[in-house]
Amino acid sequence: MADLERIRLVLLGGAGVGKSSIVKRFLFKSYTDKYRATVEDLYNREYDLGGVTLKVDILDTSGDMQFPAMRRLSIATAHAFMLVYATTSAPSFQCVKQCFEEIREQRADFQDIPIVIAGNKADLATTHREVRQEEVTDWVFCELPRLRAKVVECSAKEDTNVTELFKTLLSLSRYLPASSSSVGPGAASVEPAPSGFKRRSSAYVSASSSRNKNRMNSPSVSGDKKSSLVDAVDVASTSAEAKLKPRSRSLIRRASRKTKQQINNASDDCNLQ
């Protein structure tokens, strides 16, 4: 039976930056120009990573601050974050900075959490750019502590680098090597190199029972072979004990008889004068 792993990706960012458009483009290959404010949408997908079934929860959060309790809960339960801003809006980048500060305040392990900073609306950047990618990169790698993070510009409208966003998150989560094949929505098959897959950190939820069983198996000896070897050793030990116990008792009886005879002889010798 394949191992079961689970990861929750949480999208944070200001209103109207395109968080929902990114998710729907990735999952359903669809896009619409109509804007609808999101309260909270949760999507579930499964992926086959070569013997390991990865369950991915994608949580699309609200862009405003009307639901602080929901926001805190989404940050507390996340295994990875996608912080989305619009390349055409400088205030949206400030909102991303605020989102990161909330993560840093609530999560003591923030340096170990995979984070992708996504600059959406790259298709409009040539004429309406307000946030340069170099500015975001300098903020992430120069001003902040060392993070497991990457900056990627994308366009949900033109389907540019959308799949790359999610592939990067899985790569930062150490589920996929950086050079693995692309990830598609809905029961997609991803076959990374054997050395590319690693277990997730302690922050991640997984089927620990099956994982511990696999850890007990030696890589050079299969489970059936190992159990048969153990059984053989146990049987050999049991049979050896079974043979030794009667033999040891007989030796004790013989020794006791000899001792009694010696004592009787000694007593007879003492009585003879």
Tab-separated table of C-alpha atoms in Angstrom:
chain	number	residue	atom	x	y	z
A	1	MET	CA	0.000	0.000	0.000
A	2	ALA	CA	1.370	3.423	-0.916
A	3	ASP	CA	2.297	5.913	1.764
A	4	LEU	CA	-0.070	8.792	2.364
A	5	GLU	CA	1.225	12.339	2.684
A	6	ARG	CA	-0.797	15.506	3.115
A	7	ILE	CA	0.089	19.156	2.639
A	8	ARG	CA	-1.994	22.324	2.945
A	9	LEU	CA	-1.134	25.285	0.709
A	10	VAL	CA	-2.555	28.628	1.843
A	11	LEU	CA	-2.809	31.628	-0.486
A	12	LEU	CA	-2.538	35.045	1.159
A	13	GLY	CA	-2.561	38.520	-0.341
A	14	GLY	CA	-4.592	41.659	-0.853
A	15	ALA	CA	-7.978	41.912	-2.531
A	16	GLY	CA	-8.078	41.768	-6.305
A	17	VAL	CA	-4.531	40.518	-6.870
A	18	GLY	CA	-5.735	37.294	-8.533
A	19	LYS	CA	-5.393	34.566	-5.882
A	20	SER	CA	-8.598	32.843	-6.983
A	21	SER	CA	-7.678	33.261	-10.651
A	22	ILE	CA	-4.358	31.488	-10.039
A	23	VAL	CA	-6.051	28.571	-8.281
A	24	LYS	CA	-8.770	28.167	-10.915
A	25	ARG	CA	-6.297	28.449	-13.757
A	26	PHE	CA	-4.192	25.709	-12.186
A	27	LEU	CA	-7.031	23.364	-11.211
A	28	PHE	CA	-9.625	23.942	-13.919
A	29	LYS	CA	-7.671	25.648	-16.706
A	30	SER	CA	-10.227	28.448	-16.665
A	31	TYR	CA	-10.109	32.225	-16.294
A	32	THR	CA	-12.635	35.021	-16.011
A	33	ASP	CA	-12.281	38.789	-15.850
A	34	LYS	CA	-15.243	39.091	-13.486
A	35	TYR	CA	-14.204	39.843	-9.919
A	36	ARG	CA	-15.873	38.130	-6.986
A	37	ALA	CA	-14.592	38.688	-3.470
A	38	THR	CA	-13.502	35.450	-1.792
A	39	VAL	CA	-14.349	34.616	1.798
A	40	GLU	CA	-12.628	31.232	1.923
A	41	ASP	CA	-12.513	28.414	-0.634
A	42	LEU	CA	-10.894	25.018	-0.057
A	43	TYR	CA	-9.905	22.649	-2.869
A	44	ASN	CA	-8.593	19.081	-2.563
A	45	ARG	CA	-6.502	17.150	-5.061
A	46	GLU	CA	-4.432	13.947	-5.032
A	47	TYR	CA	-1.144	13.343	-6.826
A	48	ASP	CA	0.861	10.191	-7.400
A	49	LEU	CA	4.538	10.771	-6.617
A	50	GLY	CA	5.831	7.345	-7.516
A	51	GLY	CA	4.530	5.102	-4.738
A	52	VAL	CA	3.480	7.965	-2.478
A	53	THR	CA	0.010	9.486	-2.667
A	54	LEU	CA	0.156	13.209	-1.952
A	55	LYS	CA	-3.075	14.859	-0.856
A	56	VAL	CA	-2.994	18.605	-1.436
A	57	ASP	CA	-5.396	21.039	0.215
A	58	ILE	CA	-5.400	24.466	-1.464
A	59	LEU	CA	-6.943	27.168	0.722
A	60	ASP	CA	-7.879	30.411	-1.041
A	61	THR	CA	-8.347	33.102	1.610
A	62	SER	CA	-10.038	36.485	1.713
A	63	GLY	CA	-8.077	39.521	0.579
A	64	ASP	CA	-9.500	41.867	3.192
A	65	MET	CA	-9.147	41.888	6.965
A	66	GLN	CA	-12.805	41.313	7.874
A	67	PHE	CA	-12.188	37.752	9.108
A	68	PRO	CA	-9.152	37.870	11.444
A	69	ALA	CA	-10.017	34.601	13.232
A	70	MET	CA	-10.220	32.691	9.948
A	71	ARG	CA	-6.967	34.286	8.847
A	72	ARG	CA	-5.154	33.259	12.024
A	73	LEU	CA	-6.462	29.702	11.710
A	74	SER	CA	-5.357	29.438	8.083
A	75	ILE	CA	-1.851	30.594	9.016
A	76	ALA	CA	-1.658	28.216	11.970
A	77	THR	CA	-2.652	25.146	9.917
A	78	ALA	CA	-0.620	25.844	6.759
A	79	HIS	CA	2.273	23.690	5.590
A	80	ALA	CA	3.213	26.119	2.791
A	81	PHE	CA	2.268	29.635	1.714
A	82	MET	CA	1.771	31.449	-1.556
A	83	LEU	CA	1.907	35.204	-0.990
A	84	VAL	CA	0.337	36.911	-4.008
A	85	TYR	CA	0.738	40.526	-5.112
A	86	ALA	CA	-0.004	42.301	-8.392
A	87	THR	CA	2.959	43.579	-10.350
A	88	THR	CA	0.757	46.571	-11.269
A	89	SER	CA	0.036	47.571	-7.647
A	90	ALA	CA	2.640	48.761	-5.145
A	91	PRO	CA	0.106	48.652	-2.244
A	92	SER	CA	-0.475	44.945	-2.940
A	93	PHE	CA	3.220	44.293	-2.328
A	94	GLN	CA	2.958	46.118	0.996
A	95	CYS	CA	0.062	43.799	1.806
A	96	VAL	CA	2.312	40.807	1.113
A	97	LYS	CA	4.837	42.218	3.577
A	98	GLN	CA	2.070	42.500	6.155
A	99	CYS	CA	1.027	38.893	5.500
A	100	PHE	CA	4.575	37.739	6.071
A	101	GLU	CA	4.752	39.626	9.377
A	102	GLU	CA	1.599	37.810	10.481
A	103	ILE	CA	3.231	34.496	9.593
A	104	ARG	CA	6.384	35.418	11.489
A	105	GLU	CA	4.376	36.409	14.563
A	106	GLN	CA	2.233	33.252	14.634
A	107	ARG	CA	4.660	30.591	13.450
A	108	ALA	CA	7.883	29.963	15.323
A	109	ASP	CA	8.964	27.674	12.455
A	110	PHE	CA	8.460	30.332	9.758
A	111	GLN	CA	12.010	29.863	8.445
A	112	ASP	CA	11.270	26.213	7.643
A	113	ILE	CA	7.931	26.813	5.893
A	114	PRO	CA	7.993	26.823	2.069
A	115	ILE	CA	6.906	30.230	0.746
A	116	VAL	CA	6.417	31.335	-2.840
A	117	ILE	CA	5.983	35.070	-3.451
A	118	ALA	CA	3.899	35.265	-6.631
A	119	GLY	CA	3.742	38.432	-8.708
A	120	ASN	CA	0.528	38.073	-10.705
A	121	LYS	CA	-0.627	40.136	-13.713
A	122	ALA	CA	2.754	39.920	-15.413
A	123	ASP	CA	0.941	40.354	-18.729
A	124	LEU	CA	0.260	43.993	-17.751
A	125	ALA	CA	3.712	44.661	-16.345
A	126	THR	CA	5.131	46.041	-19.566
A	127	THR	CA	2.789	49.032	-19.445
A	128	HIS	CA	1.572	49.276	-15.846
A	129	ARG	CA	4.353	47.845	-13.696
A	130	GLU	CA	4.638	49.295	-10.196
A	131	VAL	CA	6.601	46.492	-8.505
A	132	ARG	CA	9.895	45.328	-9.953
A	133	GLN	CA	10.888	41.712	-9.409
A	134	GLU	CA	14.320	42.851	-8.216
A	135	GLU	CA	12.625	44.853	-5.462
A	136	VAL	CA	10.782	41.749	-4.241
A	137	THR	CA	13.907	39.595	-4.480
A	138	ASP	CA	15.948	42.118	-2.497
A	139	TRP	CA	13.262	42.174	0.196
A	140	VAL	CA	13.154	38.373	0.468
A	141	PHE	CA	16.858	37.609	0.364
A	142	CYS	CA	18.404	40.769	1.808
A	143	GLU	CA	16.010	42.230	4.365
A	144	LEU	CA	14.416	39.066	5.758
A	145	PRO	CA	15.973	36.196	7.724
A	146	ARG	CA	17.016	33.170	5.736
A	147	LEU	CA	13.831	31.596	4.368
A	148	ARG	CA	12.816	28.632	2.266
A	149	ALA	CA	11.335	30.962	-0.332
A	150	LYS	CA	11.302	31.836	-4.031
A	151	VAL	CA	9.958	34.742	-6.102
A	152	VAL	CA	8.020	33.915	-9.283
A	153	GLU	CA	6.122	36.267	-11.597
A	154	CYS	CA	3.064	34.829	-13.326
A	155	SER	CA	-0.075	35.625	-15.277
A	156	ALA	CA	-3.289	33.793	-14.484
A	157	LYS	CA	-4.900	35.378	-17.525
A	158	GLU	CA	-2.321	34.112	-20.012
A	159	ASP	CA	-1.479	30.952	-18.019
A	160	THR	CA	2.149	31.957	-17.606
A	161	ASN	CA	4.146	30.228	-14.826
A	162	VAL	CA	0.963	29.210	-12.971
A	163	THR	CA	1.914	25.530	-12.900
A	164	GLU	CA	5.452	26.595	-12.029
A	165	LEU	CA	4.145	28.255	-8.854
A	166	PHE	CA	2.742	25.016	-7.486
A	167	LYS	CA	5.658	22.958	-8.707
A	168	THR	CA	7.996	25.358	-6.906
A	169	LEU	CA	6.013	24.988	-3.693
A	170	LEU	CA	6.284	21.197	-3.855
A	171	SER	CA	9.974	21.497	-4.662
A	172	LEU	CA	10.535	23.781	-1.666
A	173	SER	CA	8.536	21.297	0.388
A	174	ARG	CA	11.025	18.642	-0.823
A	175	TYR	CA	8.381	16.560	-2.532
A	176	LEU	CA	9.741	17.209	-6.014
A	177	PRO	CA	13.252	17.882	-7.283
A	178	ALA	CA	13.711	21.212	-9.002
A	179	SER	CA	14.050	19.518	-12.395
A	180	SER	CA	11.006	17.240	-12.111
A	181	SER	CA	8.191	17.104	-14.610
A	182	SER	CA	5.338	19.579	-14.339
A	183	VAL	CA	2.439	19.037	-11.982
A	184	GLY	CA	-1.086	19.035	-13.346
A	185	PRO	CA	-4.404	19.239	-11.543
A	186	GLY	CA	-6.603	16.358	-10.547
A	187	ALA	CA	-4.998	12.947	-10.005
A	188	ALA	CA	-1.992	13.898	-12.086
A	189	SER	CA	0.947	11.519	-12.260
A	190	VAL	CA	4.325	12.881	-11.273
A	191	GLU	CA	7.354	10.612	-11.351
A	192	PRO	CA	10.416	12.332	-9.852
A	193	ALA	CA	13.814	10.735	-9.575
A	194	PRO	CA	14.063	8.328	-6.612
A	195	SER	CA	16.490	10.633	-4.809
A	196	GLY	CA	14.247	13.658	-5.324
A	197	PHE	CA	11.553	12.677	-2.857
A	198	LYS	CA	12.131	13.357	0.807
A	199	ARG	CA	9.897	13.176	3.827
A	200	ARG	CA	8.368	16.419	4.937
A	201	SER	CA	9.263	18.219	8.132
A	202	SER	CA	7.600	17.755	11.505
A	203	ALA	CA	5.129	20.515	10.684
A	204	TYR	CA	3.490	18.294	8.095
A	205	VAL	CA	0.705	15.805	8.814
A	206	SER	CA	1.178	12.289	7.439
A	207	ALA	CA	0.279	8.651	7.928
A	208	SER	CA	2.958	7.996	10.518
A	209	SER	CA	2.055	4.370	11.070
A	210	SER	CA	2.801	3.310	7.499
A	211	ARG	CA	5.876	5.523	7.415
A	212	ASN	CA	7.274	3.931	10.595
A	213	LYS	CA	6.721	0.482	9.150
A	214	ASN	CA	8.733	1.428	6.085
A	215	ARG	CA	11.506	2.804	8.246
A	216	MET	CA	11.778	-0.523	10.056
A	217	ASN	CA	12.477	-2.332	6.774
A	218	SER	CA	16.101	-2.521	5.720
A	219	PRO	CA	16.733	-1.260	2.172
A	220	SER	CA	18.749	-4.393	1.368
A	221	VAL	CA	16.272	-6.902	2.804
A	222	SER	CA	12.603	-6.922	1.897
A	223	GLY	CA	9.928	-7.146	4.585
A	224	ASP	CA	9.047	-10.772	3.774
A	225	LYS	CA	12.662	-11.868	3.703
A	226	LYS	CA	13.412	-10.022	6.893
A	227	SER	CA	10.458	-11.521	8.730
A	228	SER	CA	11.373	-15.006	7.490
A	229	LEU	CA	14.911	-14.525	8.736
A	230	VAL	CA	13.645	-13.364	12.103
A	231	ASP	CA	11.258	-16.314	12.311
A	232	ALA	CA	14.080	-18.701	11.443
A	233	VAL	CA	16.249	-17.266	14.192
A	234	ASP	CA	13.398	-17.475	16.691
A	235	VAL	CA	12.659	-21.086	15.768
A	236	ALA	CA	16.321	-22.009	16.023
A	237	SER	CA	16.607	-20.355	19.421
A	238	THR	CA	13.457	-22.039	20.675
A	239	SER	CA	14.549	-25.483	19.488
A	240	ALA	CA	17.974	-24.971	21.023
A	241	GLU	CA	16.435	-24.011	24.339
A	242	ALA	CA	14.101	-26.987	24.133
A	243	LYS	CA	17.070	-29.308	23.633
A	244	LEU	CA	19.190	-27.696	26.307
A	245	LYS	CA	16.635	-27.694	29.098
A	246	PRO	CA	16.111	-31.501	29.371
A	247	ARG	CA	19.848	-32.038	28.993
A	248	SER	CA	20.591	-29.606	31.779
A	249	ARG	CA	18.042	-31.258	34.051
A	250	SER	CA	19.538	-34.715	33.407
A	251	LEU	CA	22.970	-33.383	34.247
A	252	ILE	CA	21.625	-31.948	37.473
A	253	ARG	CA	20.021	-35.303	38.364
A	254	ARG	CA	23.230	-37.179	37.609
A	255	ALA	CA	25.268	-34.736	39.613
A	256	SER	CA	22.865	-34.979	42.505
A	257	ARG	CA	23.026	-38.802	42.415
A	258	LYS	CA	26.819	-38.753	42.384
A	259	THR	CA	26.836	-36.266	45.229
A	260	LYS	CA	24.476	-38.414	47.299
A	261	GLN	CA	26.570	-41.526	46.615
A	262	GLN	CA	29.727	-39.682	47.617
A	263	ILE	CA	28.054	-38.445	50.779
A	264	ASN	CA	26.805	-41.977	51.641
A	265	ASN	CA	30.197	-43.472	50.946
A	266	ALA	CA	31.816	-40.774	53.008
A	267	SER	CA	29.433	-41.424	55.867
A	268	ASP	CA	30.082	-45.169	55.642
A	269	ASP	CA	33.799	-44.541	55.716
A	270	CYS	CA	33.381	-42.378	58.798
A	271	ASN	CA	31.333	-45.044	60.550
A	272	LEU	CA	33.906	-47.741	59.842
A	273	GLN	CA	36.529	-47.621	62.535
